Amino acid sequence: MRQITHFIDGKPWDGVAARQGDVYDPATGAVAGKVDFASAADVGGAVAAAVRASAVWREASIAKRTQVMFAFREIVNARRDELAAVVTAEHGKVLSDAAGEVQRGLEVIEYACGIGTLLRSGFNESVSTGVDSYSIRQPLGVVAVISPFNFPAMVPLWFVPVAVACGNAVVLKPSEKDPSASVKLAEWFVEAGLPQGVLNVVHGDKEAVDALLDHPDVRSVSFVGSTPIARYVYERGTAHGKRVQALGGAKNHMVVLPDADIDLAADAAVSAGFGSAGERCMAISVVVAVDPVGDDLIEAIRTRMAAIRTGDGRRPGCDMGPLVSRVHRDKVVGYVEAGMAAGAHAVVDGRGAEVDGEPDGFWLGPTLFDHVTPDMSIYTDEIFGPVLSVVRVGSYAEAVDMVNANPYGNGTAIFTNDGGAARRYQHEVEVGMVGINVPIPVPMAYFSFGGWKSSLFGDTHAHGAEGVHFFTRGKVVTSRWLDPSHGGVNLGFPTQH
Ligand code: NAD
């Protein structure tokens, strides 16, 4: 059985944890490892290591930071399969999907390799006679990153490379459900030349998170997880004067207009609805079928679902793995039952799905509901499982009103061949990431990732220019060097330039 412990000051922690958690193999249902849970004092040790490292790392030249980032990129790239295997073993997603997650993380590392350009700022000569002005951006110090279970490699990589490249030291608290990917990344960063203590990993639950939120030496918190916890993290972190970006849950709608290409829309709905067993914050969970597209679209989705092979993510040929835990699987099954009880029509019921795997794995096959209405819990709640709901509406206006009335605003997509309608949707919809004939519009690393409304608390999205902004503080310098124009003491504000 694997023993997973914290990674502090460049090495595995040598303490004894008062509490531990189980790490499962979701495809067998067996406990595969034990992970140490940090107490507040353990978190304090990690923060202290980060404070020491931060004093050194903030002075490292941009050239040095860039070299470390390039070396880290080479290591992750060379070992991408190893990292994907770690993700699949603890999360359950199929290997090809885990490889895709690693790829997206790599893209953020590559973005951070350009830190010299990203930190370049403005300079104005002669803002007044003999006076120049320029802005600089400096690291915050020690920053915390708290990540969810569903992207154990990618979400830490949304933040850590940018934070580190900006000159910060990091304490990362990954999900206790799949903690190993974070430790691998921290080990590889040290191998790439990152000084000890610049990236520390602590495992655990609420106790560890609260300790980070309350610690006076933690300057900022980057959180990704469910909406109630994101709101809590934002409120508690900002109450302590920290800068907080807290990305929350989602309920992503895909609007299909009558002129859409049905095959394209059905392919998209199936891959975006059931990829990673629906455990993606950008998963499509509601298809809004605008009359009269419903019948044809549902039939096209149903046909494609029959080809999905559910099974152990490590086995070749499986398209969809198990859910992350038994508790979560049972919760999602509860939603399927609630949908039926509320009168939605189960076109495909995943509870009976044939599975290529162990009987005790956390399985649920893909499920499709038709005639879902906005009052049903399968519509109102984020299910985070392989359950796709179809809501039928009479017009584009009804569709956009429904999406905008939803409390979440992470991602959305519209499928149409009408450029004017697509453009109108992109303009009117109150969602942070919009796809036009693209079901999962995840921005590339050089754009920023984040939703609106209850999908994000705080002002700053992840990575891209907003990420660099989040992990730095701005300073403006006004300078004058003695020259013959120096005119002696003047107690007033300058009136002549
Ligand atoms: P979660 O909110 O349960 O946990 C996220 C993190 O918070 C974990 O590190 C966990 O240990 C910690 N945590 C859990 N309960 C806590 C508590 N009471 N107090 C303090 N900390 C606590 O989320 P999850 O189940 O790991 O991940 C799935 C959720 O994340 C979904 O809601 C999904 O939409 C969301 N998510 C959002 C995005 C996004 O970009 N908006 C991306 C990925 C996942």
XYZ file of C-alpha atoms and ligand atoms in Angstrom:
541
model
C 0.000 0.000 0.000
C 1.364 3.408 -0.992
C 2.211 5.897 1.761
C 1.799 9.459 0.561
C 3.209 12.257 2.663
C 3.820 15.989 2.389
C 6.709 17.452 0.405
C 8.258 20.278 2.397
C 11.525 22.139 1.902
C 12.495 20.050 -1.106
C 12.011 16.632 0.469
C 9.403 14.211 1.803
C 8.146 15.193 5.231
C 9.713 13.162 8.047
C 7.042 13.734 10.685
C 4.271 11.463 11.931
C 0.750 12.473 10.922
C -1.967 12.491 13.576
C -4.530 11.705 10.886
C -4.513 9.907 7.538
C -6.993 9.406 4.706
C -7.619 6.535 2.320
C -6.701 6.838 -1.345
C -8.722 4.486 -3.541
C -8.242 2.770 -6.839
C -11.655 3.746 -8.237
C -11.609 0.952 -10.808
C -11.375 -1.782 -8.170
C -12.848 -0.011 -5.171
C -9.817 -1.064 -3.096
C -7.836 1.185 -0.783
C -4.556 1.670 -2.659
C -2.801 4.114 -0.362
C -2.788 6.171 2.793
C -2.230 9.903 2.693
C -1.082 11.985 5.646
C -3.403 14.799 6.685
C -1.663 17.990 7.793
C -2.507 19.627 11.087
C -2.373 23.410 11.426
C 1.120 23.028 12.906
C 2.256 20.922 9.918
C 0.922 23.583 7.555
C 2.819 26.150 9.627
C 6.028 24.193 8.959
C 5.387 24.259 5.210
C 4.637 27.974 5.251
C 7.811 28.637 7.253
C 9.851 26.731 4.647
C 8.165 28.760 1.921
C 8.899 32.045 3.717
C 12.618 31.172 3.882
C 12.697 30.080 0.248
C 10.732 33.099 -0.884
C 13.426 35.469 0.415
C 15.962 33.757 -1.851
C 13.764 33.004 -4.870
C 12.388 36.516 -5.245
C 15.992 37.642 -5.795
C 16.653 35.020 -8.485
C 17.096 36.669 -11.865
C 14.472 36.303 -14.536
C 17.093 34.400 -16.528
C 17.459 31.862 -13.709
C 13.701 31.486 -13.256
C 13.285 30.987 -16.981
C 15.976 28.294 -17.043
C 14.242 26.392 -14.235
C 10.924 26.643 -16.051
C 12.376 25.311 -19.300
C 14.063 22.434 -17.458
C 10.793 21.613 -15.683
C 8.970 21.674 -19.009
C 11.437 19.161 -20.449
C 11.033 16.822 -17.472
C 7.222 16.880 -17.504
C 7.183 16.457 -21.265
C 9.519 13.456 -21.126
C 7.507 11.841 -18.313
C 4.016 12.762 -19.430
C 2.958 9.105 -19.597
C 4.181 8.471 -16.063
C 2.194 11.443 -14.792
C -0.904 10.386 -16.713
C -0.666 6.908 -15.187
C -0.548 8.420 -11.685
C -3.658 10.473 -12.481
C -5.561 7.470 -13.836
C -4.618 5.240 -10.891
C -6.148 7.597 -8.322
C -8.783 9.514 -10.284
C -10.000 6.772 -12.601
C -10.213 8.705 -15.882
C -9.011 6.814 -18.954
C -5.318 7.143 -19.797
C -5.864 9.128 -23.004
C -7.908 11.653 -21.045
C -5.245 11.862 -18.336
C -2.661 12.454 -21.077
C -4.814 15.320 -22.355
C -4.900 16.816 -18.865
C -1.100 16.661 -18.669
C -0.874 18.338 -22.069
C -3.015 21.258 -20.904
C -0.817 21.614 -17.828
C 2.304 21.579 -19.995
C 0.901 24.477 -21.968
C 0.816 26.605 -18.821
C 4.429 25.678 -18.051
C 5.341 26.737 -21.592
C 3.490 30.002 -21.064
C 5.445 30.602 -17.843
C 8.720 30.033 -19.755
C 8.067 33.465 -21.278
C 8.106 35.172 -17.892
C 10.624 37.764 -19.090
C 8.154 39.027 -21.638
C 5.187 38.605 -19.304
C 6.732 40.799 -16.614
C 7.962 43.462 -18.988
C 6.306 46.715 -18.078
C 5.941 50.336 -19.102
C 8.472 53.139 -19.056
C 7.870 56.800 -19.813
C 10.803 59.084 -20.312
C 10.463 62.730 -19.249
C 7.093 62.651 -17.501
C 8.353 65.960 -16.146
C 11.577 67.777 -16.858
C 14.372 65.329 -16.107
C 11.910 62.884 -14.530
C 11.188 59.336 -15.742
C 8.431 56.958 -14.611
C 8.154 53.210 -14.882
C 6.119 50.389 -13.414
C 7.427 47.124 -12.051
C 5.669 44.004 -10.841
C 7.001 42.106 -7.846
C 6.109 38.734 -6.322
C 3.633 38.526 -3.449
C 5.761 36.214 -1.292
C 4.138 32.963 -0.132
C 1.015 31.932 -2.038
C -1.364 29.005 -1.464
C -2.937 26.817 -4.135
C -5.823 24.501 -3.181
C -7.014 22.111 -5.877
C -9.923 19.713 -6.516
C -9.906 16.013 -7.324
C -10.980 16.176 -10.939
C -7.765 17.508 -12.498
C -5.014 16.477 -10.069
C -2.219 17.486 -12.471
C -3.755 20.235 -14.597
C -5.299 22.454 -11.928
C -2.084 22.705 -9.837
C -0.335 23.509 -13.126
C -2.828 26.302 -13.864
C -1.266 28.225 -10.980
C 2.074 26.865 -9.774
C 4.258 27.597 -12.863
C 2.991 31.173 -13.141
C 3.317 31.781 -9.387
C 6.844 30.375 -9.304
C 7.972 32.144 -12.478
C 6.761 35.407 -10.941
C 9.126 34.776 -8.019
C 6.729 33.468 -5.363
C 7.025 30.460 -3.078
C 4.027 28.109 -3.033
C 2.227 25.848 -0.601
C 0.011 23.519 -2.628
C -2.832 21.581 -0.991
C -4.141 19.065 -3.552
C -7.303 17.023 -3.174
C -6.908 14.279 -0.615
C -8.631 11.904 -3.060
C -5.789 11.909 -5.608
C -2.765 13.526 -3.970
C 0.162 11.816 -5.768
C 0.373 13.908 -8.954
C 1.167 17.049 -6.949
C 4.026 15.331 -5.140
C 5.484 14.150 -8.456
C 5.348 17.678 -9.836
C 7.074 19.084 -6.741
C 9.841 16.452 -6.949
C 10.362 17.185 -10.640
C 10.511 20.921 -10.014
C 13.387 20.379 -7.565
C 15.094 18.177 -10.159
C 14.687 21.048 -12.618
C 16.676 23.306 -10.308
C 13.975 24.980 -8.226
C 15.478 25.786 -4.812
C 14.199 23.761 -1.875
C 11.112 25.191 -0.222
C 9.883 27.185 -3.207
C 7.196 24.569 -3.882
C 5.787 22.668 -0.904
C 2.903 20.213 -0.893
C 0.703 19.568 2.129
C -2.117 17.052 2.070
C -5.305 17.021 4.043
C -8.789 18.360 4.409
C -10.544 21.330 5.971
C -8.008 21.627 8.786
C -5.159 22.149 6.311
C -7.205 24.533 4.177
C -8.258 26.617 7.179
C -4.660 26.809 8.366
C -3.643 28.238 4.983
C -6.563 30.679 4.947
C -5.684 31.959 8.420
C -1.886 32.005 8.211
C -0.577 35.583 8.271
C 2.382 34.759 5.998
C 0.181 33.433 3.179
C -0.437 36.377 0.869
C -2.865 34.899 -1.615
C -5.072 31.874 -2.183
C -5.880 30.286 -5.525
C -8.704 27.805 -5.015
C -10.588 25.501 -7.361
C -13.465 23.308 -6.166
C -17.184 23.276 -5.522
C -19.163 26.499 -5.174
C -19.975 26.326 -1.430
C -16.317 25.771 -0.544
C -15.140 28.380 -3.076
C -17.434 30.958 -1.477
C -16.203 29.983 1.983
C -12.545 30.168 0.934
C -13.109 33.562 -0.662
C -14.867 34.981 2.389
C -12.438 33.605 4.966
C -9.340 34.405 2.910
C -10.349 37.971 2.113
C -11.422 38.536 5.734
C -7.743 37.962 6.546
C -6.720 40.513 3.933
C -5.525 37.982 1.360
C -5.897 38.201 -2.367
C -8.223 35.329 -3.340
C -9.321 33.787 -6.619
C -11.790 30.972 -5.913
C -13.131 29.052 -8.883
C -16.328 27.148 -8.125
C -18.750 24.674 -9.650
C -20.633 24.728 -12.908
C -23.746 23.782 -14.823
C -22.791 24.125 -18.458
C -25.448 24.409 -21.147
C -25.081 23.542 -24.810
C -27.685 25.296 -26.939
C -28.519 23.561 -30.215
C -30.361 25.688 -32.776
C -32.547 24.085 -35.466
C -30.034 24.855 -38.219
C -27.148 23.125 -36.442
C -25.323 20.171 -37.916
C -26.963 17.369 -35.901
C -24.048 14.954 -36.207
C -21.564 17.562 -35.043
C -23.815 18.570 -32.150
C -24.446 14.962 -31.080
C -20.725 14.087 -31.198
C -20.013 17.166 -29.108
C -22.764 16.476 -26.560
C -21.552 12.923 -26.024
C -17.858 13.761 -25.681
C -18.489 16.831 -23.508
C -21.182 15.134 -21.428
C -19.480 11.829 -20.691
C -15.742 12.467 -21.080
C -14.020 11.882 -17.756
C -17.390 10.490 -16.571
C -18.774 14.024 -16.463
C -16.319 14.981 -13.710
C -15.148 18.112 -15.492
C -15.994 21.664 -14.535
C -16.423 22.311 -18.256
C -18.547 19.206 -18.894
C -21.824 19.799 -20.698
C -24.609 18.727 -18.382
C -27.591 20.341 -20.097
C -28.439 20.250 -23.791
C -30.954 22.975 -24.647
C -32.709 21.737 -27.765
C -34.498 24.534 -29.618
C -37.625 23.313 -31.444
C -37.840 21.315 -33.614
C -34.346 19.847 -33.187
C -35.140 17.716 -30.087
C -36.201 14.341 -31.499
C -33.450 14.041 -34.106
C -30.782 15.254 -31.704
C -31.768 12.886 -28.908
C -31.813 9.946 -31.268
C -28.322 10.884 -32.556
C -27.011 11.179 -28.967
C -28.624 7.888 -27.920
C -27.064 6.024 -30.844
C -23.607 7.312 -30.011
C -23.973 6.492 -26.312
C -24.470 2.826 -27.168
C -20.854 2.740 -28.367
C -19.341 4.093 -25.124
C -17.373 1.406 -23.332
C -17.251 1.956 -19.571
C -14.352 0.341 -17.754
C -10.958 0.470 -16.106
C -9.179 3.536 -17.473
C -5.950 1.549 -17.812
C -7.517 -0.967 -20.188
C -7.216 -0.277 -23.897
C -10.525 0.446 -25.553
C -12.336 1.882 -22.535
C -13.849 5.312 -23.149
C -15.148 6.176 -19.697
C -13.721 5.252 -16.315
C -15.328 4.973 -12.871
C -16.349 7.869 -10.659
C -13.823 9.031 -8.111
C -15.361 7.506 -4.968
C -18.188 5.286 -3.812
C -19.805 8.186 -1.956
C -19.764 10.327 -5.083
C -21.047 7.508 -7.299
C -23.933 6.910 -4.891
C -24.732 10.614 -4.862
C -24.890 10.694 -8.653
C -27.115 7.587 -8.657
C -29.347 9.476 -6.231
C -29.731 12.220 -8.851
C -30.667 9.649 -11.501
C -33.390 8.346 -9.173
C -34.556 11.869 -8.391
C -34.791 12.680 -12.096
C -37.020 9.688 -12.681
C -39.160 10.461 -9.669
C -39.588 14.033 -10.900
C -40.915 12.805 -14.246
C -37.930 13.198 -16.571
C -37.740 10.509 -19.249
C -34.625 8.294 -18.941
C -33.681 7.613 -22.554
C -30.580 5.727 -21.352
C -30.259 4.544 -17.741
C -26.563 4.127 -16.862
C -27.243 2.161 -13.711
C -27.527 -1.029 -15.654
C -24.494 -0.430 -17.862
C -22.141 -3.278 -18.694
C -18.696 -2.586 -17.264
C -15.276 -3.839 -18.291
C -13.824 -3.969 -14.804
C -14.012 -5.138 -11.218
C -17.478 -5.420 -9.668
C -16.537 -3.205 -6.730
C -15.310 -0.292 -8.863
C -17.213 2.989 -8.566
C -19.161 2.504 -11.779
C -22.013 4.309 -13.367
C -22.713 4.159 -17.080
C -23.728 7.170 -19.171
C -27.283 8.360 -18.546
C -29.485 10.523 -20.781
C -32.655 12.311 -19.651
C -35.188 13.927 -21.953
C -38.015 16.317 -20.998
C -36.062 17.790 -18.106
C -37.515 20.988 -16.644
C -35.689 23.738 -14.736
C -37.362 22.883 -11.426
C -35.892 19.357 -11.269
C -32.790 18.710 -9.122
C -31.026 17.123 -12.124
C -31.273 20.593 -13.678
C -30.673 22.852 -10.669
C -27.729 21.005 -9.111
C -24.218 20.352 -10.328
C -24.250 16.552 -10.588
C -20.603 16.067 -11.645
C -21.229 12.651 -13.157
C -22.146 11.011 -16.476
C -25.701 12.371 -16.558
C -26.830 14.489 -19.498
C -30.162 16.307 -19.394
C -32.061 17.595 -22.407
C -34.354 20.570 -21.923
C -36.592 21.418 -24.889
C -37.395 25.077 -25.553
C -39.368 26.870 -28.240
C -36.962 29.611 -29.260
C -33.450 31.049 -29.087
C -34.716 33.731 -26.687
C -36.034 31.093 -24.279
C -32.690 29.276 -24.457
C -30.565 32.292 -23.645
C -32.919 33.364 -20.854
C -32.597 29.915 -19.282
C -28.797 29.970 -19.415
C -28.670 33.475 -17.965
C -31.095 32.612 -15.163
C -28.801 29.821 -14.001
C -26.662 30.764 -10.998
C -23.522 29.275 -12.538
C -21.596 30.835 -15.409
C -18.531 28.728 -16.132
C -18.788 27.466 -19.726
C -21.397 27.228 -22.448
C -21.627 26.354 -26.128
C -23.925 27.109 -29.013
C -24.265 24.890 -32.055
C -25.539 26.609 -35.174
C -24.633 27.439 -38.770
C -25.978 30.974 -38.351
C -23.079 33.337 -37.679
C -25.424 36.113 -36.599
C -27.099 33.930 -33.988
C -23.736 32.735 -32.696
C -22.476 36.284 -32.439
C -25.622 37.357 -30.620
C -25.222 34.472 -28.153
C -21.586 35.284 -27.465
C -22.671 38.849 -26.713
C -25.751 38.114 -24.620
C -24.798 35.101 -22.571
C -23.626 35.666 -18.979
C -20.937 33.010 -18.920
C -17.163 33.324 -18.741
C -16.130 30.869 -21.476
C -18.174 30.494 -24.639
C -17.856 27.905 -27.410
C -19.271 28.322 -30.910
C -19.587 24.843 -32.378
C -16.958 23.908 -29.757
C -18.401 22.022 -26.769
C -15.617 22.541 -24.204
C -14.185 25.997 -24.813
C -11.199 25.780 -22.480
C -8.951 28.779 -23.186
C -5.329 28.169 -24.085
C -2.756 29.024 -21.418
C -2.099 32.514 -22.815
C -5.770 33.420 -22.347
C -7.256 33.260 -18.870
C -9.577 30.559 -17.529
C -12.559 31.329 -15.346
C -16.298 31.654 -15.082
C -18.815 34.251 -13.974
C -21.398 34.399 -11.175
C -21.268 31.453 -8.732
C -18.503 29.827 -10.766
C -15.861 32.279 -9.591
C -15.364 34.411 -6.500
C -12.835 37.189 -6.866
C -11.844 39.265 -9.844
C -9.043 37.313 -11.412
C -9.157 34.266 -13.655
C -6.450 31.608 -13.832
C -3.254 31.792 -15.949
C -2.724 34.077 -18.927
C -2.215 37.774 -18.226
C -4.661 37.638 -15.306
C -2.573 34.920 -13.659
C 0.582 37.012 -13.902
C -1.331 39.955 -12.507
C -2.697 37.890 -9.619
C 0.708 36.628 -8.540
C 2.426 40.030 -8.599
C 2.025 43.460 -7.040
C 2.461 46.602 -9.067
C 4.770 49.434 -8.137
C 5.343 52.698 -9.992
C 8.725 54.385 -9.722
C 9.277 58.057 -10.494
C 12.949 58.957 -10.761
C 15.062 62.015 -11.224
C 18.807 62.109 -11.343
C 20.527 65.315 -10.414
C 21.131 67.552 -13.373
C 21.536 71.309 -13.854
C 17.731 71.825 -13.992
C 17.371 70.877 -10.296
C 15.677 73.918 -8.840
C 15.931 73.633 -5.054
C 13.280 73.086 -2.359
C 9.583 73.478 -3.243
C 6.924 72.395 -0.723
C 4.013 72.450 -3.191
C 2.859 69.938 -5.787
C 4.626 70.636 -9.073
C 2.697 73.089 -11.248
C 5.210 73.383 -14.054
C 6.376 70.499 -16.121
P -14.357 20.315 -3.189
O -14.899 21.675 -3.070
O -14.981 19.219 -2.402
O -12.791 20.299 -2.761
C -11.876 21.211 -3.314
C -10.750 21.426 -2.316
O -11.292 21.975 -1.116
C -10.036 20.152 -1.920
O -8.655 20.396 -1.834
C -10.644 19.805 -0.582
O -9.752 19.121 0.268
C -10.979 21.155 -0.005
N -12.160 21.133 0.879
C -13.212 20.277 0.805
N -14.120 20.562 1.770
C -13.633 21.628 2.453
C -14.115 22.385 3.567
N -15.282 22.109 4.148
N -13.365 23.413 4.010
C -12.189 23.702 3.428
N -11.680 23.011 2.374
C -12.392 21.991 1.888
O -14.319 19.958 -4.753
P -13.972 18.568 -5.431
O -15.095 17.617 -5.192
O -12.601 18.144 -5.089
O -13.955 19.009 -6.970
C -15.095 19.085 -7.773
C -15.629 20.487 -7.829
O -14.635 21.372 -8.336
C -16.811 20.631 -8.778
O -17.760 21.455 -8.170
C -16.214 21.287 -10.004
O -17.117 22.023 -10.784
C -15.205 22.168 -9.378
N -14.190 22.554 -10.334
C -14.251 23.829 -10.827
C -13.334 24.229 -11.764
C -13.393 25.620 -12.312
O -12.487 25.986 -13.038
N -14.386 26.418 -12.014
C -12.335 23.345 -12.209
C -12.303 22.062 -11.675
C -13.243 21.683 -10.723
